[in-house]
XYZ file of N, CA, C and O in Angstrom:
400
model
N -45.113 -0.533 30.231
C -44.232 -0.126 29.276
C -43.414 -1.241 29.018
O -43.146 -2.123 29.716
N -43.353 -1.369 27.744
C -42.626 -2.736 27.293
C -41.167 -2.607 27.283
O -40.388 -1.382 27.279
N -40.416 -3.598 27.406
C -38.762 -3.450 27.269
C -38.242 -2.900 26.171
O -37.277 -2.025 26.116
N -38.913 -3.335 24.940
C -38.260 -2.810 23.720
C -38.674 -1.024 23.510
O -37.848 -0.860 22.913
N -39.518 -0.472 24.232
C -40.336 1.009 24.094
C -38.883 1.554 24.670
O -38.476 2.617 24.503
N -38.607 1.063 25.813
C -37.258 1.756 26.661
C -36.109 1.993 25.978
O -35.533 2.934 25.886
N -35.722 0.630 25.263
C -34.429 0.754 24.650
C -34.450 1.327 23.251
O -33.451 1.997 22.962
N -35.541 1.381 22.826
C -35.645 2.273 21.458
C -35.615 3.823 21.883
O -35.143 4.519 21.029
N -35.929 4.156 22.911
C -36.059 5.790 23.188
C -34.584 5.991 23.547
O -34.208 7.229 23.327
N -33.975 5.438 24.392
C -32.888 5.824 25.222
C -31.154 5.356 24.180
O -30.266 5.681 24.468
N -31.310 4.347 23.414
C -29.971 3.839 22.509
C -30.180 4.597 20.989
O -31.238 4.746 20.547
N -29.121 4.920 20.711
C -29.016 5.110 19.248
C -28.527 4.387 18.426
O -27.198 3.530 19.044
N -28.404 4.017 17.164
C -27.813 2.861 16.372
C -26.562 3.715 16.268
O -26.211 5.053 16.049
N -25.542 2.779 16.096
C -24.114 3.028 15.751
C -23.867 3.345 14.600
O -24.580 2.802 13.440
N -23.187 4.574 14.221
C -23.379 4.917 12.892
C -22.062 4.286 12.277
O -21.010 3.862 12.887
N -22.091 3.628 11.226
C -21.309 2.795 10.068
C -20.242 3.610 9.528
O -20.892 4.799 8.957
N -19.060 3.607 9.638
C -18.161 4.175 8.637
C -18.394 3.917 7.207
O -18.842 3.077 6.998
N -18.259 4.996 6.290
C -18.383 4.759 5.143
C -17.390 3.941 4.547
O -16.020 3.887 4.577
N -17.787 2.969 3.457
C -17.171 1.932 3.115
C -16.335 2.450 1.754
O -17.069 3.205 0.745
N -15.131 2.218 1.692
C -14.345 2.434 0.490
C -14.095 1.199 -0.220
O -13.950 0.290 0.301
N -14.092 1.715 -1.629
C -13.778 0.040 -2.581
C -12.517 -0.354 -2.079
O -11.452 0.255 -2.079
N -12.436 -1.410 -1.556
C -11.329 -2.301 -1.226
C -10.501 -1.735 -0.358
O -9.025 -2.027 -0.274
N -11.045 -0.751 0.540
C -10.236 -0.157 1.635
C -9.377 0.981 1.340
O -8.634 1.278 1.755
N -9.572 1.310 -0.036
C -8.620 2.241 -0.636
C -8.791 3.780 -0.187
O -9.723 4.178 -0.395
N -7.747 4.405 0.179
C -7.962 5.640 0.249
C -6.408 6.360 0.008
O -5.294 5.779 0.229
N -6.358 7.588 -0.149
C -5.311 8.309 -0.842
C -4.733 9.359 0.152
O -3.930 10.347 -0.074
N -5.424 9.360 1.451
C -5.203 10.519 2.323
C -3.660 10.344 2.880
O -2.974 11.545 3.253
N -2.833 9.365 2.617
C -1.479 9.430 3.111
C -0.532 9.655 2.170
O 0.594 9.871 2.578
N -0.932 9.584 1.021
C 0.061 10.021 -0.131
C -0.580 11.037 -1.037
O -1.248 10.848 -1.835
N -0.651 12.545 -0.434
C -1.121 13.447 -0.943
C 0.031 14.199 -2.161
O 0.973 14.156 -1.604
N -0.465 14.970 -2.757
C 0.359 15.792 -3.443
C 1.246 15.171 -4.571
O 0.831 14.364 -5.284
N 2.676 15.533 -4.423
C 3.527 14.906 -5.294
C 3.975 13.405 -4.831
O 4.626 12.726 -5.719
N 3.638 13.040 -3.745
C 4.257 11.699 -3.249
C 3.608 10.295 -4.074
O 4.176 9.609 -4.335
N 2.405 10.465 -4.262
C 1.605 9.533 -4.914
C 2.075 9.221 -6.343
O 2.546 7.969 -6.884
N 2.101 10.296 -7.302
C 2.630 10.074 -8.615
C 4.062 9.575 -8.626
O 4.377 8.913 -9.392
N 4.990 10.052 -7.661
C 6.352 9.437 -7.497
C 6.448 8.133 -7.242
O 7.312 7.444 -7.987
N 5.748 7.861 -6.193
C 5.600 6.095 -5.892
C 5.047 5.356 -6.874
O 5.419 4.260 -7.463
N 3.989 5.822 -7.780
C 3.587 5.034 -8.818
C 4.418 5.166 -9.897
O 4.859 4.096 -10.491
N 5.273 6.291 -10.219
C 6.388 6.168 -11.228
C 7.462 5.231 -11.071
O 7.800 4.551 -11.632
N 7.949 5.176 -9.416
C 8.773 4.366 -9.003
C 8.450 3.073 -9.354
O 9.311 1.962 -9.874
N 7.140 2.517 -9.250
C 6.854 1.066 -9.467
C 6.909 0.755 -10.858
O 7.217 -0.263 -11.111
N 6.470 1.655 -11.630
C 6.481 1.680 -12.972
C 7.784 0.999 -13.405
O 8.033 0.509 -14.396
N 8.522 2.201 -13.139
C 9.851 2.180 -13.665
C 10.805 0.915 -13.228
O 11.441 0.269 -14.187
N 10.326 0.556 -12.091
C 11.404 -0.656 -11.712
C 10.463 -2.061 -12.323
O 11.393 -2.878 -12.777
N 9.090 -1.872 -12.618
C 8.763 -3.296 -13.356
C 9.563 -2.945 -14.742
O 9.776 -4.279 -15.437
N 9.360 -1.896 -15.644
C 10.310 -1.864 -16.954
C 11.503 -2.432 -16.712
O 11.986 -3.167 -17.678
N 12.265 -2.110 -15.698
C 13.824 -2.668 -15.468
C 13.729 -4.007 -15.312
O 14.380 -4.824 -16.094
N 12.689 -4.491 -14.489
C 12.693 -6.341 -14.695
C 12.481 -6.870 -15.811
O 12.993 -7.783 -16.428
N 11.589 -6.349 -16.782
C 10.879 -6.789 -17.756
C 12.202 -6.606 -18.888
O 12.492 -7.431 -19.331
N 12.900 -5.412 -18.796
C 13.892 -5.256 -19.668
C 15.141 -6.247 -19.352
O 15.895 -6.628 -20.374
N 15.203 -6.682 -18.351
C 16.421 -7.381 -17.748
C 16.055 -8.898 -18.336
O 16.858 -9.699 -18.469
N 14.874 -9.259 -18.317
C 14.349 -10.438 -18.674
C 14.373 -10.873 -20.294
O 14.594 -12.010 -20.600
N 14.686 -9.534 -20.990
C 14.846 -9.672 -22.094
C 16.068 -10.197 -22.599
O 16.197 -11.174 -23.798
N 17.057 -9.937 -22.012
C 18.298 -10.219 -22.313
C 18.402 -11.648 -22.028
O 18.017 -12.393 -20.964
N 19.032 -12.528 -22.971
C 19.163 -13.866 -23.296
C 20.578 -14.498 -23.073
O 20.696 -15.333 -22.231
N 21.564 -13.759 -23.441
C 22.938 -14.275 -23.365
C 23.596 -12.890 -22.585
O 23.328 -12.120 -23.139
N 24.799 -13.534 -21.985
C 25.673 -12.402 -21.699
C 27.011 -13.017 -21.221
O 26.937 -14.238 -21.076
N 28.397 -12.473 -21.335
C 29.475 -12.902 -21.189
C 29.946 -13.221 -19.521
O 29.980 -14.265 -19.166
N 29.553 -11.861 -18.669
C 29.678 -12.068 -17.427
C 28.266 -11.353 -16.850
O 27.923 -10.788 -16.949
N 27.812 -12.470 -16.402
C 26.555 -12.394 -15.777
C 26.183 -11.746 -14.100
O 25.167 -11.733 -13.819
N 27.291 -11.630 -13.642
C 27.214 -11.018 -12.076
C 26.427 -9.761 -12.033
O 25.753 -9.638 -11.385
N 27.011 -8.822 -12.872
C 26.143 -7.561 -12.702
C 24.640 -7.620 -13.183
O 23.908 -7.072 -12.734
N 24.463 -8.455 -14.063
C 23.045 -8.802 -14.822
C 21.846 -9.291 -13.567
O 21.086 -8.824 -13.178
N 22.402 -10.301 -12.803
C 21.860 -10.768 -11.901
C 21.818 -10.010 -10.395
O 20.737 -10.049 -9.845
N 22.906 -9.160 -10.307
C 22.689 -8.052 -9.319
C 21.727 -7.145 -9.678
O 20.998 -6.656 -8.887
N 21.880 -6.529 -10.791
C 20.530 -5.827 -11.233
C 19.156 -6.509 -11.232
O 18.183 -5.866 -10.766
N 19.324 -7.603 -11.751
C 17.974 -8.302 -11.378
C 17.379 -8.321 -10.032
O 16.081 -8.138 -9.635
N 18.429 -8.533 -9.026
C 17.937 -8.705 -7.775
C 17.268 -7.157 -7.301
O 16.207 -7.117 -6.741
N 18.164 -6.416 -7.625
C 18.005 -4.714 -7.220
C 16.758 -4.668 -7.647
O 15.870 -3.915 -7.071
N 16.486 -4.407 -9.322
C 15.125 -4.139 -9.882
C 13.897 -4.977 -9.143
O 12.796 -3.981 -9.033
N 13.895 -5.892 -9.038
C 12.604 -6.493 -8.334
C 12.487 -6.527 -6.944
O 11.564 -6.542 -6.606
N 13.566 -6.274 -6.216
C 13.379 -5.785 -4.901
C 12.686 -4.320 -4.840
O 11.765 -4.086 -4.234
N 13.056 -3.545 -5.895
C 12.408 -2.309 -5.949
C 11.028 -2.224 -6.199
O 10.138 -1.515 -5.441
N 10.886 -2.936 -7.304
C 9.324 -3.193 -7.689
C 8.514 -3.698 -6.428
O 7.406 -3.093 -6.290
N 8.881 -4.762 -5.723
C 8.220 -5.513 -4.696
C 7.798 -4.475 -3.330
O 6.871 -4.144 -2.978
N 9.163 -3.779 -3.145
C 9.052 -2.890 -1.978
C 8.004 -1.420 -2.488
O 7.460 -0.984 -1.472
N 8.319 -0.988 -3.817
C 7.223 -0.207 -3.843
C 5.902 -0.398 -4.025
O 5.046 0.460 -3.555
N 5.628 -1.450 -4.336
C 4.115 -2.117 -4.340
C 3.779 -2.162 -2.851
O 2.383 -1.747 -2.461
N 4.658 -2.428 -2.003
C 4.319 -2.547 -0.504
C 4.245 -1.260 -0.178
O 3.105 -1.039 0.818
N 4.857 -0.458 -0.117
C 4.646 1.041 -0.030
C 3.259 1.534 -0.221
O 2.551 2.186 0.490
N 2.745 1.427 -1.686
C 1.611 1.801 -2.013
C 0.730 0.991 -1.455
O -0.444 1.705 -1.186
N 0.743 -0.112 -1.185
C -0.123 -0.887 -0.629
C -0.641 -0.414 0.636
O -1.599 -0.184 1.183
N 0.281 -0.232 1.967
C 0.191 0.048 2.930
C -0.404 1.733 3.109
O -1.163 2.060 3.811
N 0.346 2.547 2.267
C -0.094 3.711 2.389
C -1.497 4.107 1.819
O -2.225 5.081 2.129
N -1.839 3.221 0.859
C -3.336 3.565 0.181
C -4.608 2.703 0.670
O -5.376 2.492 0.091
N -4.179 1.739 1.558
C -5.118 0.893 2.380
C -5.616 1.519 3.929
O -4.573 1.909 4.406
N -6.184 0.531 4.253
C -6.640 0.859 5.780
C -5.382 0.125 6.468
O -5.648 0.239 7.858
N -4.532 -0.425 6.317
C -3.450 -1.082 6.985
C -2.673 0.242 7.689
O -2.369 -0.435 8.820
N -2.622 1.053 6.876
C -1.766 2.131 7.542
C -2.632 2.667 9.048
O -1.909 3.052 10.067
N -3.824 2.773 9.007
C -4.466 2.986 10.224
C -4.690 1.827 11.507
O -4.677 1.956 12.647
N -4.521 0.612 10.533
C -4.551 -0.677 11.506
C -3.475 -0.578 12.530
O -3.478 -1.051 13.491
N -2.489 -0.399 11.689
C -0.934 -0.659 12.415
C -0.577 0.481 13.340
O -0.237 0.191 14.271
N -1.195 1.636 12.791
C -0.752 2.743 13.484
C 0.548 3.496 12.748
O 1.320 2.974 12.102
N 0.500 4.984 12.752
C 1.681 5.621 12.002
C 3.149 5.532 12.527
O 4.090 5.180 11.798
N 3.059 5.030 13.957
C 4.488 4.974 14.611
C 4.977 3.626 13.954
O 6.132 3.480 13.518
N 4.185 2.646 14.104
C 4.605 1.261 13.531
C 4.859 1.251 11.799
O 5.902 0.205 11.493
N 4.236 1.900 10.999
C 4.618 1.876 9.772
C 5.595 2.730 9.567
O 6.586 2.459 8.755
N 5.961 4.013 10.300
C 7.159 4.497 10.045
C 8.234 3.609 10.576
O 9.603 3.741 9.705
N 8.611 2.696 11.497
C 9.467 1.784 12.095
C 9.587 0.783 10.960
O 10.907 0.478 10.643
N 8.495 0.423 10.172
C 8.654 -0.690 9.187
C 9.467 -0.022 8.231
O 10.449 -0.739 7.810
């Protein structure tokens, strides 16, 4: 009896997990949560663009604060979409993602 025959009869090939394009999944943002997060990212991007259109101002303190807040909101909403819609959520684990 050959060694190859023994291993072929007793071992099973490991099942590969189905590959998703770019590891994208919508399992963690179901229902109304996905459209709301996408709308949040779009609106914060629009706020950044509108703020950049303004060329001159008399007192610019509020404008710089608005720029900081709108840019931060855009980047954080992209981060949330990225974490919840990719395999990173499963890699880190639910408890670490919630703490983050």
